[in-house]
PDB file of C-alpha atoms in Angstrom:
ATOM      1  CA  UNK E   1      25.364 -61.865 -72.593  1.00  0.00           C
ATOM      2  CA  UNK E   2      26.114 -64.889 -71.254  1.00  0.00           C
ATOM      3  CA  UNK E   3      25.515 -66.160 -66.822  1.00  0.00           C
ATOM      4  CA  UNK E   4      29.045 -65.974 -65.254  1.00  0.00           C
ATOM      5  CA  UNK E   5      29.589 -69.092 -63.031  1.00  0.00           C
ATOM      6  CA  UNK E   6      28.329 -68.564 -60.107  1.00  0.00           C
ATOM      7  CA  UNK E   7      29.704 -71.361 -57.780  1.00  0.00           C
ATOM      8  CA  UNK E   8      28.133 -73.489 -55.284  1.00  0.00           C
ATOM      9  CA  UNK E   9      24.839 -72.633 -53.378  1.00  0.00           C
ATOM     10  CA  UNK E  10      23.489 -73.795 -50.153  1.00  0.00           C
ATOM     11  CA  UNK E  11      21.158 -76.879 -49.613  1.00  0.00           C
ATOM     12  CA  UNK E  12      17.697 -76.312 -47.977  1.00  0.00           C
ATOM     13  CA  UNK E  13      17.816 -78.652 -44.939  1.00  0.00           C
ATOM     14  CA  UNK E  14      14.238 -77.808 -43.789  1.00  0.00           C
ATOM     15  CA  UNK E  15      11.856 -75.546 -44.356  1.00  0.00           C
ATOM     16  CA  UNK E  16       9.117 -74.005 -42.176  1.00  0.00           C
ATOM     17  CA  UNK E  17       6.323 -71.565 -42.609  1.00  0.00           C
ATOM     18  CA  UNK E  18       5.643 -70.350 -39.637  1.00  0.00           C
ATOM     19  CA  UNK E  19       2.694 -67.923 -40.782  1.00  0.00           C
ATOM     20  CA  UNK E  20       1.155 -66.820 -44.054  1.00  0.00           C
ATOM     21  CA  UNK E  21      -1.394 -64.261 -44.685  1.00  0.00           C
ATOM     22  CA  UNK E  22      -3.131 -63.269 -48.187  1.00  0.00           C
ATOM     23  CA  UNK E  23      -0.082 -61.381 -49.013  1.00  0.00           C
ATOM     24  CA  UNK E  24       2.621 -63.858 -48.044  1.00  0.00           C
ATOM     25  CA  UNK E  25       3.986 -66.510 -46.601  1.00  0.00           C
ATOM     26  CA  UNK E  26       6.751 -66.489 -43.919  1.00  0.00           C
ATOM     27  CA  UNK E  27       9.658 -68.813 -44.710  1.00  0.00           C
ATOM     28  CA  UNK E  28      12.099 -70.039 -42.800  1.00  0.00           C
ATOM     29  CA  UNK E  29      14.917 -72.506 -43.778  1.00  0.00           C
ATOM     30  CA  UNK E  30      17.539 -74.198 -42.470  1.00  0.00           C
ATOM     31  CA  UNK E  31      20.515 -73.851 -44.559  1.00  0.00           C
ATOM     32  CA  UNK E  32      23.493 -76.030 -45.357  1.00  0.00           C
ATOM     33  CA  UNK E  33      26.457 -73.744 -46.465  1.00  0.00           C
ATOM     34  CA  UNK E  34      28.654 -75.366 -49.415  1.00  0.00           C
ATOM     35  CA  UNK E  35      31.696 -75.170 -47.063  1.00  0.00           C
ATOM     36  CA  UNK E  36      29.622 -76.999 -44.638  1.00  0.00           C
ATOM     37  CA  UNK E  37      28.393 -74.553 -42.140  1.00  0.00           C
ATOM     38  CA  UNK E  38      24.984 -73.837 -40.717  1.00  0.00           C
ATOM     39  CA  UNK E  39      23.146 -71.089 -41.650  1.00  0.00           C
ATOM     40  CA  UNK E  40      19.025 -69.778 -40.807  1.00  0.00           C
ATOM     41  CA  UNK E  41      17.430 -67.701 -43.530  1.00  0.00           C
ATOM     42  CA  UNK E  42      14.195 -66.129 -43.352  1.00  0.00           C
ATOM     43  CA  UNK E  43      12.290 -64.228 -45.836  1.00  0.00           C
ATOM     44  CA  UNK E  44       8.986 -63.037 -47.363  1.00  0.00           C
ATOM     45  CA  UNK E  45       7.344 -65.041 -50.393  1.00  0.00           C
ATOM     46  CA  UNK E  46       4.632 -63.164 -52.120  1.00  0.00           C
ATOM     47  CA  UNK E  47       1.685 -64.497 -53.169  1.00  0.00           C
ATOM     48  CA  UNK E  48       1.711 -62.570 -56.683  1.00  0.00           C
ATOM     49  CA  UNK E  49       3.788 -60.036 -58.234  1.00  0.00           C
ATOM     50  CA  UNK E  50       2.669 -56.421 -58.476  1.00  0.00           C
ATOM     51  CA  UNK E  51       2.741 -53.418 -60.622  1.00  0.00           C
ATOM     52  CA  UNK E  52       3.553 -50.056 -59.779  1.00  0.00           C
ATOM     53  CA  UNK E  53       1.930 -47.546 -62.789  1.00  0.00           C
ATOM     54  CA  UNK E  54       3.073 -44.424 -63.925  1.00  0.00           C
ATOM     55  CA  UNK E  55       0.002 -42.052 -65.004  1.00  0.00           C
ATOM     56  CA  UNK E  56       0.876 -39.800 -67.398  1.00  0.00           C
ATOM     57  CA  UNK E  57      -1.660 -36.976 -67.855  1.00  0.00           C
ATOM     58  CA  UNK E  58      -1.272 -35.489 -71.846  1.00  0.00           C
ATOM     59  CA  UNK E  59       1.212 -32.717 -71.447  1.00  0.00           C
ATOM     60  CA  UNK E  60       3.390 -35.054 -69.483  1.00  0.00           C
ATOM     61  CA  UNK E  61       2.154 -34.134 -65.819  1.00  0.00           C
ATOM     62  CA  UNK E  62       2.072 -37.092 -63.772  1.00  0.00           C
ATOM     63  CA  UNK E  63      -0.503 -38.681 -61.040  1.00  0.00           C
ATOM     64  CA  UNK E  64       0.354 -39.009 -57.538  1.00  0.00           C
ATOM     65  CA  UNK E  65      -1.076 -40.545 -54.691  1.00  0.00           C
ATOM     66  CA  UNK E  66      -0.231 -39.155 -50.973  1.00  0.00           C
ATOM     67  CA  UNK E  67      -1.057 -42.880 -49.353  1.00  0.00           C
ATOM     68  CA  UNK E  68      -1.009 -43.945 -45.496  1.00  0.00           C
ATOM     69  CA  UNK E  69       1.501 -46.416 -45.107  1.00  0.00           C
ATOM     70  CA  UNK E  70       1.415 -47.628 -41.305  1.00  0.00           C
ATOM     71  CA  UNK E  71       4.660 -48.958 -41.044  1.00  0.00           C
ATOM     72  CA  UNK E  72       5.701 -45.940 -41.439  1.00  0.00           C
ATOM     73  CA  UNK E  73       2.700 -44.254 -39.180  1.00  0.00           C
ATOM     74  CA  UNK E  74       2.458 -41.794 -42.275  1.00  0.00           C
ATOM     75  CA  UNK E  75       1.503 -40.945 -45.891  1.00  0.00           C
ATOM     76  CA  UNK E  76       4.085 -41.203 -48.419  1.00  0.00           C
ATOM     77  CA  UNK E  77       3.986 -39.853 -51.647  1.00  0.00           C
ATOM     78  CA  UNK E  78       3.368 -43.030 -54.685  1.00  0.00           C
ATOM     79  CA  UNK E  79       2.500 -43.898 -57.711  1.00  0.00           C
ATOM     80  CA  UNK E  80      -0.641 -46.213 -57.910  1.00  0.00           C
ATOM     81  CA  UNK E  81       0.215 -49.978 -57.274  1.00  0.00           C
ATOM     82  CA  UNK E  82      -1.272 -53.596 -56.492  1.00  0.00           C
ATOM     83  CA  UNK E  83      -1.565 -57.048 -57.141  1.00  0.00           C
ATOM     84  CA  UNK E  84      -1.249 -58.809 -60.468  1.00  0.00           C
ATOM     85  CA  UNK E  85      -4.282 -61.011 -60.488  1.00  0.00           C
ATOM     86  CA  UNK E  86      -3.253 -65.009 -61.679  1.00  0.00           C
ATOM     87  CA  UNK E  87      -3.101 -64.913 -65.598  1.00  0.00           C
ATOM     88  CA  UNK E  88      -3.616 -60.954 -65.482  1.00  0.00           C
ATOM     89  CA  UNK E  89      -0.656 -58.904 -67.935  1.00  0.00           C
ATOM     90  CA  UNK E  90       0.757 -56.454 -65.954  1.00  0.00           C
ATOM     91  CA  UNK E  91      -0.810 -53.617 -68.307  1.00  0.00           C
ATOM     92  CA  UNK E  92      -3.971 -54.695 -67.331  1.00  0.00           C
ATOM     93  CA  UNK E  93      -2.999 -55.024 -63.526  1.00  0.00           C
ATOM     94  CA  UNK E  94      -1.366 -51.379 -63.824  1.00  0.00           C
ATOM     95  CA  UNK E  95      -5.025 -50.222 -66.090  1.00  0.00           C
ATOM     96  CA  UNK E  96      -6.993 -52.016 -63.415  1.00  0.00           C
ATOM     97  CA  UNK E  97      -5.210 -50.372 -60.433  1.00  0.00           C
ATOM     98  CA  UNK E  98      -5.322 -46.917 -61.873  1.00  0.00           C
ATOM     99  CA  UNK E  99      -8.913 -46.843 -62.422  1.00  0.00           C
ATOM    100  CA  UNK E 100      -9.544 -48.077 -58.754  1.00  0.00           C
ATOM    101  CA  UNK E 101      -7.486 -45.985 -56.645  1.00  0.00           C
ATOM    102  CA  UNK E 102      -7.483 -42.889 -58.850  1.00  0.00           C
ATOM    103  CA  UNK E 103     -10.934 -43.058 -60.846  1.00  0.00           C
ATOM    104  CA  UNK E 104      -8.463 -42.103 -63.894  1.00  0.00           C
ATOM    105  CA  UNK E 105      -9.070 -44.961 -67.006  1.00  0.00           C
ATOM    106  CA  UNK E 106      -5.821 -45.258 -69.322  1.00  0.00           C
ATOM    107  CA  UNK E 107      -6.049 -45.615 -73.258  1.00  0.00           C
ATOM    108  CA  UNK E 108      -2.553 -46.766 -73.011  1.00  0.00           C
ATOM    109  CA  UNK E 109      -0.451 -48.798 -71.474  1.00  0.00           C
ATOM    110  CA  UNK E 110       3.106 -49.730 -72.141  1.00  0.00           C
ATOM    111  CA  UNK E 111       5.545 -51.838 -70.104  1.00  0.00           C
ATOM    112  CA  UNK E 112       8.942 -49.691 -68.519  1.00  0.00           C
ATOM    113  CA  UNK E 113      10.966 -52.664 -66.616  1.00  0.00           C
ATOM    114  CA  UNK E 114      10.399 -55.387 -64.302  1.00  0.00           C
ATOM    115  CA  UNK E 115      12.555 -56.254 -61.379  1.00  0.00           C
ATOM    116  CA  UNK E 116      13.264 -58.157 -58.371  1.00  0.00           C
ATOM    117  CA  UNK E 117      12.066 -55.707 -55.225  1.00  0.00           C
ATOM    118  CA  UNK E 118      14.101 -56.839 -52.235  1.00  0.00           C
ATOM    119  CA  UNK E 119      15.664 -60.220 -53.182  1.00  0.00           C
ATOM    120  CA  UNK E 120      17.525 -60.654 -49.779  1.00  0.00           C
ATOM    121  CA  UNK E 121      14.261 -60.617 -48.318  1.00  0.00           C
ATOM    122  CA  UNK E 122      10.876 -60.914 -50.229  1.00  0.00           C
ATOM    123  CA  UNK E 123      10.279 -63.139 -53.577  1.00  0.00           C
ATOM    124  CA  UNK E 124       8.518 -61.138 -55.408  1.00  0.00           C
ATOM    125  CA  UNK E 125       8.841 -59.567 -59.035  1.00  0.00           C
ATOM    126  CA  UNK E 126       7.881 -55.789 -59.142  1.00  0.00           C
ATOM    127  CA  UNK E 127       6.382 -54.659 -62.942  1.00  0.00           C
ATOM    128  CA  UNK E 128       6.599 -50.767 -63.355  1.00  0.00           C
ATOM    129  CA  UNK E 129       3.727 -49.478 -66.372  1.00  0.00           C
ATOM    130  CA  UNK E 130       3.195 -46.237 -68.189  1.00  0.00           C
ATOM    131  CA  UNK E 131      -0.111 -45.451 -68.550  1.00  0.00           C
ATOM    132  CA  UNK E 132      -1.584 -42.628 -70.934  1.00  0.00           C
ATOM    133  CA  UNK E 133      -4.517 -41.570 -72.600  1.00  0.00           C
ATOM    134  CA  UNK E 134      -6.138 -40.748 -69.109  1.00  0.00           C
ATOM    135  CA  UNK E 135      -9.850 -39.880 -68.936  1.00  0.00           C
ATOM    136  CA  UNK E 136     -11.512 -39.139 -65.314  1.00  0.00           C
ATOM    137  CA  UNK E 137     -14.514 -40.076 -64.415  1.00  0.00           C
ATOM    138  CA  UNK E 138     -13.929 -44.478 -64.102  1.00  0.00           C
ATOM    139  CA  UNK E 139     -15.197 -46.374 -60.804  1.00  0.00           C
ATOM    140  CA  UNK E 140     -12.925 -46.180 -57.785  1.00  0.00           C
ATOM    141  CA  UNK E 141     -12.877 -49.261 -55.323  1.00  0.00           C
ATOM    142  CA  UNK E 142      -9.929 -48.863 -53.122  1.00  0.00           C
ATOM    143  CA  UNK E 143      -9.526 -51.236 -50.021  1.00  0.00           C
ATOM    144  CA  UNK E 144     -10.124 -50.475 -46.297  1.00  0.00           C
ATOM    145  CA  UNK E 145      -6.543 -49.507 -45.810  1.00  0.00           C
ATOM    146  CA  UNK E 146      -6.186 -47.168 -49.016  1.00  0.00           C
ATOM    147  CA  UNK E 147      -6.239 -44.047 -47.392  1.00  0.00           C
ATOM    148  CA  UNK E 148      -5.595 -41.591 -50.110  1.00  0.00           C
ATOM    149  CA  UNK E 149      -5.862 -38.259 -51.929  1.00  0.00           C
ATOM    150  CA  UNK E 150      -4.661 -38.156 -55.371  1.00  0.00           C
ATOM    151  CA  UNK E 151      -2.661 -35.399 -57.332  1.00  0.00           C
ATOM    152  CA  UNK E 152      -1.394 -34.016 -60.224  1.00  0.00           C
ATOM    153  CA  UNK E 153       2.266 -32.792 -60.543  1.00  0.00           C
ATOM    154  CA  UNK E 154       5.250 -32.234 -63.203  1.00  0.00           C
ATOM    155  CA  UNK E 155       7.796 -34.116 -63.324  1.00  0.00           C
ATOM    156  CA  UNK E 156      10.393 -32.280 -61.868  1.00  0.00           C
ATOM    157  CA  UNK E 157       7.864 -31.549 -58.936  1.00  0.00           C
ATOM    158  CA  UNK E 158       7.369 -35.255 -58.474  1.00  0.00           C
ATOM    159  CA  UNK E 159      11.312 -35.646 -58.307  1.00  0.00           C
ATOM    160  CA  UNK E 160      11.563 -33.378 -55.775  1.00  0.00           C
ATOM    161  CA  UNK E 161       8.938 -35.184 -54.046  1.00  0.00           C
ATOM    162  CA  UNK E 162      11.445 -38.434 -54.029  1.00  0.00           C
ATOM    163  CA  UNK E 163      13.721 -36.654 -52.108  1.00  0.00           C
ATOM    164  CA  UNK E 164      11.750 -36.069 -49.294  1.00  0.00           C
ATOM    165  CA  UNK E 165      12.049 -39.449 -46.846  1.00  0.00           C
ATOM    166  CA  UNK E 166      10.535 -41.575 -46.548  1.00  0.00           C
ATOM    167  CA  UNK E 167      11.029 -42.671 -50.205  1.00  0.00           C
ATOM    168  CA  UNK E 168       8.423 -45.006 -51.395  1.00  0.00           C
ATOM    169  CA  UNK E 169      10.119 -47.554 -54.218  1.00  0.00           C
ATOM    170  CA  UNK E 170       7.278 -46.886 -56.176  1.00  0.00           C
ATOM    171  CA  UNK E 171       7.710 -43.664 -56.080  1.00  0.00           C
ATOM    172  CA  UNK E 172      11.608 -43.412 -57.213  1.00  0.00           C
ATOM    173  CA  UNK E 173      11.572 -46.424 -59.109  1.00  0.00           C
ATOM    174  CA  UNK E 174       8.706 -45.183 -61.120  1.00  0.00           C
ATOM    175  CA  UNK E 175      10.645 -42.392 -61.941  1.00  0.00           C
ATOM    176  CA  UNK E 176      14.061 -43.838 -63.094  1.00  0.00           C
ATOM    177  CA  UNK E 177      12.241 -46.118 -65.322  1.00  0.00           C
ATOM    178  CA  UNK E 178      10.053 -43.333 -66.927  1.00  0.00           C
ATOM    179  CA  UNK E 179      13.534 -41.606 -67.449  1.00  0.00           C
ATOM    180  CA  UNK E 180      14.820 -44.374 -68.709  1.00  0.00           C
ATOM    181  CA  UNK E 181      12.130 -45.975 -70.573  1.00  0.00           C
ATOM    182  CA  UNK E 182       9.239 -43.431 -70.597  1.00  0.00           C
ATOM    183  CA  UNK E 183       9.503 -40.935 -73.431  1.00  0.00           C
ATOM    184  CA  UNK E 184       6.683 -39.120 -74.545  1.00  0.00           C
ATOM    185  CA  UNK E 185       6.036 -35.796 -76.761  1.00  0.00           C
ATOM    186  CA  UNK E 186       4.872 -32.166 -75.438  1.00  0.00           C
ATOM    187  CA  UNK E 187       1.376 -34.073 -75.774  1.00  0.00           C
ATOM    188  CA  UNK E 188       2.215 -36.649 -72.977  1.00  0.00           C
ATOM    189  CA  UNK E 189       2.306 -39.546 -76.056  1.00  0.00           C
ATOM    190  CA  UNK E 190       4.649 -41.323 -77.893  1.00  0.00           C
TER     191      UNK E 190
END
């Protein structure tokens, strides 16, 4: 498939970054507009990408997590996620991330899709995983601020779970792409 032509883009007058934490950085840039205009953009640049992984327990019952999210100033329902380490695959991000917030180790893993998250706003590329061949019993080691309970559910039950706001994106994305992407026998493998 080829690009179509996508016409002029702005030119980045300046640039500032008025904060950064070990997540991101804040960016702000003074834009030229190709008809001449002025135009201030800000957005988010991550400092990594993440994964969000889809545990799937063998007869095809998924893993949830019911997580505090404090924007919010509530728990949503999600599938486990993180940080993709620098030179880490996103399987082994998606393995790695299981095993710490869940205690669940994965046999398998299996990319679904990768995608841009919010691209009017953060710069950051989202990886979605399937993992399977799920054993508990591994070594948790969540972070201060992963307050969560984990549980199981089919996958209808987790749909209807998506419907309830406030929708995580790694809840319903998670979802579409294991629709999409994710098939697996009566045995919850391919």
């Amino acid at each position: 498939m080829s690009e179509p032509d996508d016409g002029p883009i702005p030119r980045i007058r300046t640039r500032r970054e008025p904060s950064a934490n070990r997540f991101f950085t804040f960016v702000e840039e003074d834009l030229v507009l190709p008809e001449g205009g002025a135009y201030t953009y800000y957005h988010l640049e991550s400092h990594f990408d993440a994964v969000v992984v889809v545990p799937v327990l063998p007869g095809g019952d998924v893993l949830l997590e019911r997580i505090y999210r404090h924007p919010y100033r509530r728990h949503v329902w999600e599938f486990p996620a993180g940080g993709i380490e620098p030179g880490e695959d996103p399987c082994a991000a998606g393995v790695r991330e299981l095993e710490e917030e869940t205690g669940y180790r994965a046999s398998e893993c299996r990319p679904l899709t990768s995608y841009e998250a919010i691209p009017g706003l953060l710069r950051m590329r989202l990886h979605i995983v399937m993992a399977q061949g799920l054993t508990p019993g591994g070594t948790q080691n969540r972070d201060a601020m992963e307050l969560l309970q984990v549980h199981r559910f089919t996958r209808d039950e987790a749909w209807q779970l998506s419907q309830q706001p406030p929708v995580s994106s790694f809840l319903a994305m998670g979802l579409a792409a294991l629709a999409l992407h994710g098939s697996t026998n009566d045995n919850g493998n391919e």
